[in-house]
Amino acid sequence: METTEFIKQLEELKTEGKTTQELYNEISSLAMIFGLRKEQRPVVKNAYYLSMEFLIGRSFFNNLMELGVLDETRNILAQKGIDINIFEEIEDAALGNGGLGRLAACFLDSAAGLGLPLQGYGIRYRYGLFKQAIENGFQVELPDDWQRFGDPWSIRRENEKRTVRFADMTVTAVPYDMPVFGKRINVLRLWQAEGDEEAQKISEYLYPADDTEEGKLLRLRQEYFFSAAAVGELIEKHVKLYGRKFHNFADFNVIQLNDTHPVLAIAEFIRILIADYQVNFSDAVEIARKTFAYTNHTIMPEALECWDAGQVKKILPDIYALLIKLHLKQKEDFDKLNCSEEEASDMAIYSSDRFSMANLAVYIGKTVNGVAKLHTEILKDSLFRTAYRYYPEKFQNKTNGITQRRWLMLCNRELSELIDNTIGKEWRSDISLLCGLNGHIPEITNEFVRVKAVKRKQLFDYIKKHEGIDIPENFIVYSQVKRLHEYKRQLMTAFAILEIYKGLKDGTVKDFQPSVFVFGAKSAPSYKRAKAIIKFINEVADKLNSDEQTNKFLKVVFVQNYNVSYAEKIVAGTDVSLQVSTAGLEASGTGNMKFMMNGAVTCGTMDGANIEIVELAGKENNYIFGAEVDEIEKLKTEGYEPAKLMQKNALHRYAVSALTDGTFSDGGTGCFKDLYDALIVGASWHKPDHYFVLHDLQSYVEALLKINTDYKDQKSFATKQLKNTANSAFFSSDRTIMEYAEEIWNITD
Ligand code: 26V
């Protein structure tokens, strides 16, 4: 089908009396036929991205854009009296939690856009990440039945299903293919578990609660399920094409392991070569070593997958035996290398009756990469320091990126057009040209201010519709949107807001430009303290929004059900991006890049990719505050007493005491007292204020107020914002994916 044919069929489409959902399915199906018209050029080598999560968001607008028919579709529908935005009713496919899953989706987009053969493998969860409602200030989780609108962007491949065996059950893995449109059409293949009731459970939920033994076992099954389906299929395909020889497997395939979740793929791969093709153990290990590469996305110990050996033995006895064999081989290797006992135990696949997926990945992976410069340095210095000593050649950095197609062209047409009018349209196919804006900033600040105002207004209208809160058009927008975690320090932002509020009330903060703080965050359902922080922010919001004395200057909004589609609105309408994690703990961040590209200044700590953002856009165009990694390390060893900081500073006392002095209600749950104790007394085996909130709070408030003052000089502030957009090309995932392709995968278009 040619473009003209697609347009003709769309024009002929009967729309009267049809529901939004029916129209969505019909137009999407038409676009699928149109999109899949092209024959694919065969390639020598494919890269495969194995990931538990792909946070795709809404496919409709993005796919029509990638197919080059979004504007036509909008116009044709308008002629029929239909506003294309009605399809915003169709919910996102939220098959991911946050950064790691969204990165996977951006990578697929970039690879297809550049014509690189990168295929994704994951799980087709029946229910994605829960939908969040806020009731009485508390997070409530509702099931995300994303398929209820239909799933016109997937194709079920009935005749390519596979069998995955556990000791106690046999499961059918049915592939669903989602094409990824671009210069090339790649495929995201998601496996659905079918069989009896127990079998189906495997692909029922993203992230089953793993605070019970049963939950952990289910998670282990999920990880093995999709890893086994994927490598089983790849090996079979190889045999069909090249026979039962595997010395050349890595010439045609490379498998990227997205964090520790799919690492069992390594064991399954070796198992199959030995059991089904009589390859000997050490040859199989060598082939695996050329095939797998590992990306680490966090240094938080609780997020590094470790499996209880007993559990593995129970449901995957062959994998258990193989892991033990790998462990023995590893011990031999370490003896040859003269490793000390401590070093060997640091790197051990098996220790204290547990299997470490991170250590397995580092031992077998041909490369190990972090996701921002600082993060990679931390991997080399801390988390994997012993491995780095013995295998330095494996370690690489690949600073994350975001796709400018969704995160600029799609979510900010107005800014994209301003860029077109200033430097021409070529940047749309070669993002490195965006830096051309640097030469034109003074001429376009007025126009940029106008564009920002338009995007801000759109955001405020959306917030009004979804949250029922009015925000006047002249308010500066400060946003902190990301998963809720103590290390990301949303609580510190809440305290900073309270301090500013206090200053407005008692007149010490003067001449304040009206501002709104926008929060968006989901907490893991079992993460009590994160949920308490959500409640606290909502309490702060209620109090401040209803204070007639200050609400003309200061408002707070916690948006419900923050997701990819909400993010598209927020990143475009924001002036100040809040990226305030404890230095050393945010591996990279990718939201920070989306805001930067859309012309927000960063108010943040020297952490993750923030460091590279200010390196490129200029420290003078951003607002950096707080302790750096060295200082945090020093505080940890030399002692840190948050209670003293609180006593010394009346504003801190005001903000922190608000947790317990009756200013706010936690609904009688005691959860605010728990937050207070964690900060001042210490809780859960942590010292008080484990994330150094009180340490950085004062400099944070100062930075926020400085921004507020600087904002008054509209031209100079818009210049800072534009400097961020102009220097954001480095954070395109096109750049990132090209680095993976050239430095790890050795694939070309
Ligand atoms: C997961 C969990 C789950 C258990 C509770 C503690 C905890 C802490 C962190 C995580 C994160 C899992 C991995 C992840 O999503 N990492 C994110 O990856 C992004 C893409 O590389 C990166 O930008 C973020 O900085 C990083 O947090």
PDB file of N, CA, C and O in Angstrom, residues 259-300:
ATOM      1  N   ASP A 259      19.905  -5.033  32.354  1.00  0.00           N
ATOM      2  CA  ASP A 259      19.998  -5.229  33.799  1.00  0.00           C
ATOM      3  C   ASP A 259      20.051  -6.727  34.130  1.00  0.00           C
ATOM      4  O   ASP A 259      20.247  -7.559  33.253  1.00  0.00           O
ATOM      5  N   THR A 260      19.881  -7.043  35.409  1.00  0.00           N
ATOM      6  CA  THR A 260      20.087  -8.440  35.827  1.00  0.00           C
ATOM      7  C   THR A 260      18.891  -9.349  35.520  1.00  0.00           C
ATOM      8  O   THR A 260      19.019 -10.568  35.603  1.00  0.00           O
ATOM      9  N   HIS A 261      17.759  -8.784  35.170  1.00  0.00           N
ATOM     10  CA  HIS A 261      16.544  -9.600  35.024  1.00  0.00           C
ATOM     11  C   HIS A 261      16.639 -10.712  33.985  1.00  0.00           C
ATOM     12  O   HIS A 261      16.133 -11.812  34.220  1.00  0.00           O
ATOM     13  N   PRO A 262      17.239 -10.479  32.812  1.00  0.00           N
ATOM     14  CA  PRO A 262      17.282 -11.564  31.826  1.00  0.00           C
ATOM     15  C   PRO A 262      18.575 -12.384  31.861  1.00  0.00           C
ATOM     16  O   PRO A 262      18.860 -13.122  30.917  1.00  0.00           O
ATOM     17  N   VAL A 263      19.328 -12.306  32.938  1.00  0.00           N
ATOM     18  CA  VAL A 263      20.658 -12.916  32.945  1.00  0.00           C
ATOM     19  C   VAL A 263      20.615 -14.445  32.909  1.00  0.00           C
ATOM     20  O   VAL A 263      21.552 -15.097  32.424  1.00  0.00           O
ATOM     21  N   LEU A 264      19.485 -15.025  33.322  1.00  0.00           N
ATOM     22  CA  LEU A 264      19.383 -16.487  33.220  1.00  0.00           C
ATOM     23  C   LEU A 264      19.492 -16.952  31.770  1.00  0.00           C
ATOM     24  O   LEU A 264      19.752 -18.132  31.511  1.00  0.00           O
ATOM     25  N   ALA A 265      19.306 -16.030  30.838  1.00  0.00           N
ATOM     26  CA  ALA A 265      19.463 -16.368  29.417  1.00  0.00           C
ATOM     27  C   ALA A 265      20.846 -16.969  29.161  1.00  0.00           C
ATOM     28  O   ALA A 265      20.998 -17.862  28.314  1.00  0.00           O
ATOM     29  N   ILE A 266      21.839 -16.503  29.883  1.00  0.00           N
ATOM     30  CA  ILE A 266      23.199 -17.021  29.702  1.00  0.00           C
ATOM     31  C   ILE A 266      23.235 -18.515  30.037  1.00  0.00           C
ATOM     32  O   ILE A 266      23.752 -19.340  29.261  1.00  0.00           O
ATOM     33  N   ALA A 267      22.648 -18.854  31.189  1.00  0.00           N
ATOM     34  CA  ALA A 267      22.662 -20.254  31.621  1.00  0.00           C
ATOM     35  C   ALA A 267      21.852 -21.123  30.660  1.00  0.00           C
ATOM     36  O   ALA A 267      22.263 -22.226  30.289  1.00  0.00           O
ATOM     37  N   GLU A 268      20.714 -20.596  30.238  1.00  0.00           N
ATOM     38  CA  GLU A 268      19.857 -21.375  29.328  1.00  0.00           C
ATOM     39  C   GLU A 268      20.572 -21.598  27.992  1.00  0.00           C
ATOM     40  O   GLU A 268      20.504 -22.692  27.415  1.00  0.00           O
ATOM     41  N   PHE A 269      21.257 -20.591  27.534  1.00  0.00           N
ATOM     42  CA  PHE A 269      21.984 -20.681  26.265  1.00  0.00           C
ATOM     43  C   PHE A 269      23.033 -21.801  26.325  1.00  0.00           C
ATOM     44  O   PHE A 269      23.097 -22.680  25.463  1.00  0.00           O
ATOM     45  N   ILE A 270      23.810 -21.789  27.387  1.00  0.00           N
ATOM     46  CA  ILE A 270      24.856 -22.811  27.534  1.00  0.00           C
ATOM     47  C   ILE A 270      24.210 -24.199  27.698  1.00  0.00           C
ATOM     48  O   ILE A 270      24.656 -25.182  27.110  1.00  0.00           O
ATOM     49  N   ARG A 271      23.128 -24.223  28.477  1.00  0.00           N
ATOM     50  CA  ARG A 271      22.435 -25.497  28.692  1.00  0.00           C
ATOM     51  C   ARG A 271      21.980 -26.109  27.359  1.00  0.00           C
ATOM     52  O   ARG A 271      22.223 -27.288  27.089  1.00  0.00           O
ATOM     53  N   ILE A 272      21.357 -25.284  26.514  1.00  0.00           N
ATOM     54  CA  ILE A 272      20.847 -25.816  25.245  1.00  0.00           C
ATOM     55  C   ILE A 272      21.996 -26.319  24.365  1.00  0.00           C
ATOM     56  O   ILE A 272      21.922 -27.401  23.787  1.00  0.00           O
ATOM     57  N   LEU A 273      23.066 -25.539  24.267  1.00  0.00           N
ATOM     58  CA  LEU A 273      24.182 -25.972  23.408  1.00  0.00           C
ATOM     59  C   LEU A 273      24.707 -27.336  23.857  1.00  0.00           C
ATOM     60  O   LEU A 273      25.002 -28.205  23.022  1.00  0.00           O
ATOM     61  N   ILE A 274      24.797 -27.524  25.170  1.00  0.00           N
ATOM     62  CA  ILE A 274      25.326 -28.798  25.674  1.00  0.00           C
ATOM     63  C   ILE A 274      24.302 -29.924  25.505  1.00  0.00           C
ATOM     64  O   ILE A 274      24.595 -30.975  24.929  1.00  0.00           O
ATOM     65  N   ALA A 275      23.079 -29.670  25.959  1.00  0.00           N
ATOM     66  CA  ALA A 275      22.085 -30.762  26.005  1.00  0.00           C
ATOM     67  C   ALA A 275      21.553 -31.117  24.621  1.00  0.00           C
ATOM     68  O   ALA A 275      21.388 -32.298  24.306  1.00  0.00           O
ATOM     69  N   ASP A 276      21.299 -30.119  23.792  1.00  0.00           N
ATOM     70  CA  ASP A 276      20.644 -30.419  22.514  1.00  0.00           C
ATOM     71  C   ASP A 276      21.614 -30.549  21.346  1.00  0.00           C
ATOM     72  O   ASP A 276      21.276 -31.125  20.318  1.00  0.00           O
ATOM     73  N   TYR A 277      22.812 -29.971  21.504  1.00  0.00           N
ATOM     74  CA  TYR A 277      23.728 -29.981  20.348  1.00  0.00           C
ATOM     75  C   TYR A 277      25.111 -30.525  20.668  1.00  0.00           C
ATOM     76  O   TYR A 277      26.044 -30.377  19.886  1.00  0.00           O
ATOM     77  N   GLN A 278      25.223 -31.126  21.847  1.00  0.00           N
ATOM     78  CA  GLN A 278      26.450 -31.820  22.252  1.00  0.00           C
ATOM     79  C   GLN A 278      27.712 -30.956  22.143  1.00  0.00           C
ATOM     80  O   GLN A 278      28.809 -31.456  21.870  1.00  0.00           O
ATOM     81  N   VAL A 279      27.549 -29.660  22.342  1.00  0.00           N
ATOM     82  CA  VAL A 279      28.739 -28.805  22.419  1.00  0.00           C
ATOM     83  C   VAL A 279      29.361 -29.063  23.792  1.00  0.00           C
ATOM     84  O   VAL A 279      28.637 -29.282  24.767  1.00  0.00           O
ATOM     85  N   ASN A 280      30.700 -29.069  23.895  1.00  0.00           N
ATOM     86  CA  ASN A 280      31.233 -29.306  25.238  1.00  0.00           C
ATOM     87  C   ASN A 280      31.173 -28.025  26.085  1.00  0.00           C
ATOM     88  O   ASN A 280      31.050 -26.915  25.556  1.00  0.00           O
ATOM     89  N   PHE A 281      31.223 -28.232  27.391  1.00  0.00           N
ATOM     90  CA  PHE A 281      30.980 -27.127  28.321  1.00  0.00           C
ATOM     91  C   PHE A 281      31.861 -25.906  28.052  1.00  0.00           C
ATOM     92  O   PHE A 281      31.375 -24.782  27.925  1.00  0.00           O
ATOM     93  N   SER A 282      33.172 -26.139  27.923  1.00  0.00           N
ATOM     94  CA  SER A 282      34.010 -24.937  27.803  1.00  0.00           C
ATOM     95  C   SER A 282      33.817 -24.237  26.458  1.00  0.00           C
ATOM     96  O   SER A 282      33.862 -23.004  26.390  1.00  0.00           O
ATOM     97  N   ASP A 283      33.520 -24.981  25.403  1.00  0.00           N
ATOM     98  CA  ASP A 283      33.216 -24.311  24.125  1.00  0.00           C
ATOM     99  C   ASP A 283      31.930 -23.495  24.253  1.00  0.00           C
ATOM    100  O   ASP A 283      31.838 -22.359  23.761  1.00  0.00           O
ATOM    101  N   ALA A 284      30.946 -24.092  24.922  1.00  0.00           N
ATOM    102  CA  ALA A 284      29.659 -23.398  25.089  1.00  0.00           C
ATOM    103  C   ALA A 284      29.867 -22.087  25.858  1.00  0.00           C
ATOM    104  O   ALA A 284      29.308 -21.046  25.503  1.00  0.00           O
ATOM    105  N   VAL A 285      30.710 -22.149  26.885  1.00  0.00           N
ATOM    106  CA  VAL A 285      30.980 -20.940  27.672  1.00  0.00           C
ATOM    107  C   VAL A 285      31.658 -19.888  26.776  1.00  0.00           C
ATOM    108  O   VAL A 285      31.305 -18.700  26.810  1.00  0.00           O
ATOM    109  N   GLU A 286      32.593 -20.344  25.972  1.00  0.00           N
ATOM    110  CA  GLU A 286      33.297 -19.389  25.104  1.00  0.00           C
ATOM    111  C   GLU A 286      32.348 -18.728  24.103  1.00  0.00           C
ATOM    112  O   GLU A 286      32.458 -17.535  23.808  1.00  0.00           O
ATOM    113  N   ILE A 287      31.424 -19.507  23.577  1.00  0.00           N
ATOM    114  CA  ILE A 287      30.448 -18.933  22.619  1.00  0.00           C
ATOM    115  C   ILE A 287      29.565 -17.910  23.345  1.00  0.00           C
ATOM    116  O   ILE A 287      29.303 -16.818  22.830  1.00  0.00           O
ATOM    117  N   ALA A 288      29.143 -18.281  24.552  1.00  0.00           N
ATOM    118  CA  ALA A 288      28.320 -17.338  25.340  1.00  0.00           C
ATOM    119  C   ALA A 288      29.085 -16.036  25.578  1.00  0.00           C
ATOM    120  O   ALA A 288      28.524 -14.939  25.502  1.00  0.00           O
ATOM    121  N   ARG A 289      30.390 -16.184  25.832  1.00  0.00           N
ATOM    122  CA  ARG A 289      31.210 -14.994  26.115  1.00  0.00           C
ATOM    123  C   ARG A 289      31.270 -14.020  24.946  1.00  0.00           C
ATOM    124  O   ARG A 289      31.497 -12.832  25.134  1.00  0.00           O
ATOM    125  N   LYS A 290      31.109 -14.555  23.744  1.00  0.00           N
ATOM    126  CA  LYS A 290      31.145 -13.662  22.580  1.00  0.00           C
ATOM    127  C   LYS A 290      29.764 -13.092  22.282  1.00  0.00           C
ATOM    128  O   LYS A 290      29.629 -12.157  21.497  1.00  0.00           O
ATOM    129  N   THR A 291      28.745 -13.713  22.875  1.00  0.00           N
ATOM    130  CA  THR A 291      27.363 -13.386  22.485  1.00  0.00           C
ATOM    131  C   THR A 291      26.678 -12.382  23.398  1.00  0.00           C
ATOM    132  O   THR A 291      25.901 -11.552  22.942  1.00  0.00           O
ATOM    133  N   PHE A 292      26.970 -12.471  24.704  1.00  0.00           N
ATOM    134  CA  PHE A 292      26.197 -11.666  25.662  1.00  0.00           C
ATOM    135  C   PHE A 292      26.936 -10.409  26.114  1.00  0.00           C
ATOM    136  O   PHE A 292      28.156 -10.417  26.274  1.00  0.00           O
ATOM    137  N   ALA A 293      26.166  -9.366  26.317  1.00  0.00           N
ATOM    138  CA  ALA A 293      26.702  -8.132  26.885  1.00  0.00           C
ATOM    139  C   ALA A 293      25.712  -7.666  27.949  1.00  0.00           C
ATOM    140  O   ALA A 293      24.513  -7.928  27.840  1.00  0.00           O
ATOM    141  N   TYR A 294      26.215  -6.993  28.959  1.00  0.00           N
ATOM    142  CA  TYR A 294      25.363  -6.663  30.109  1.00  0.00           C
ATOM    143  C   TYR A 294      25.376  -5.170  30.408  1.00  0.00           C
ATOM    144  O   TYR A 294      26.429  -4.545  30.428  1.00  0.00           O
ATOM    145  N   THR A 295      24.188  -4.610  30.638  1.00  0.00           N
ATOM    146  CA  THR A 295      24.077  -3.223  31.080  1.00  0.00           C
ATOM    147  C   THR A 295      23.586  -3.195  32.514  1.00  0.00           C
ATOM    148  O   THR A 295      22.599  -3.844  32.842  1.00  0.00           O
ATOM    149  N   ASN A 296      24.271  -2.444  33.342  1.00  0.00           N
ATOM    150  CA  ASN A 296      23.817  -2.250  34.719  1.00  0.00           C
ATOM    151  C   ASN A 296      23.072  -0.914  34.798  1.00  0.00           C
ATOM    152  O   ASN A 296      23.525   0.084  34.246  1.00  0.00           O
ATOM    153  N   HIS A 297      21.923  -0.902  35.492  1.00  0.00           N
ATOM    154  CA  HIS A 297      21.128   0.327  35.590  1.00  0.00           C
ATOM    155  C   HIS A 297      20.952   0.858  36.997  1.00  0.00           C
ATOM    156  O   HIS A 297      20.227   1.828  37.199  1.00  0.00           O
ATOM    157  N   THR A 298      21.535   0.194  37.963  1.00  0.00           N
ATOM    158  CA  THR A 298      21.398   0.723  39.321  1.00  0.00           C
ATOM    159  C   THR A 298      22.449   0.102  40.217  1.00  0.00           C
ATOM    160  O   THR A 298      22.861  -1.043  39.999  1.00  0.00           O
ATOM    161  N   ILE A 299      22.882   0.864  41.215  1.00  0.00           N
ATOM    162  CA  ILE A 299      23.794   0.265  42.187  1.00  0.00           C
ATOM    163  C   ILE A 299      23.065  -0.063  43.481  1.00  0.00           C
ATOM    164  O   ILE A 299      23.664  -0.523  44.439  1.00  0.00           O
ATOM    165  N   MET A 300      21.738   0.181  43.497  1.00  0.00           N
ATOM    166  CA  MET A 300      20.977  -0.138  44.714  1.00  0.00           C
ATOM    167  C   MET A 300      21.006  -1.654  44.920  1.00  0.00           C
ATOM    168  O   MET A 300      20.527  -2.398  44.058  1.00  0.00           O
TER     169      MET A 300
END
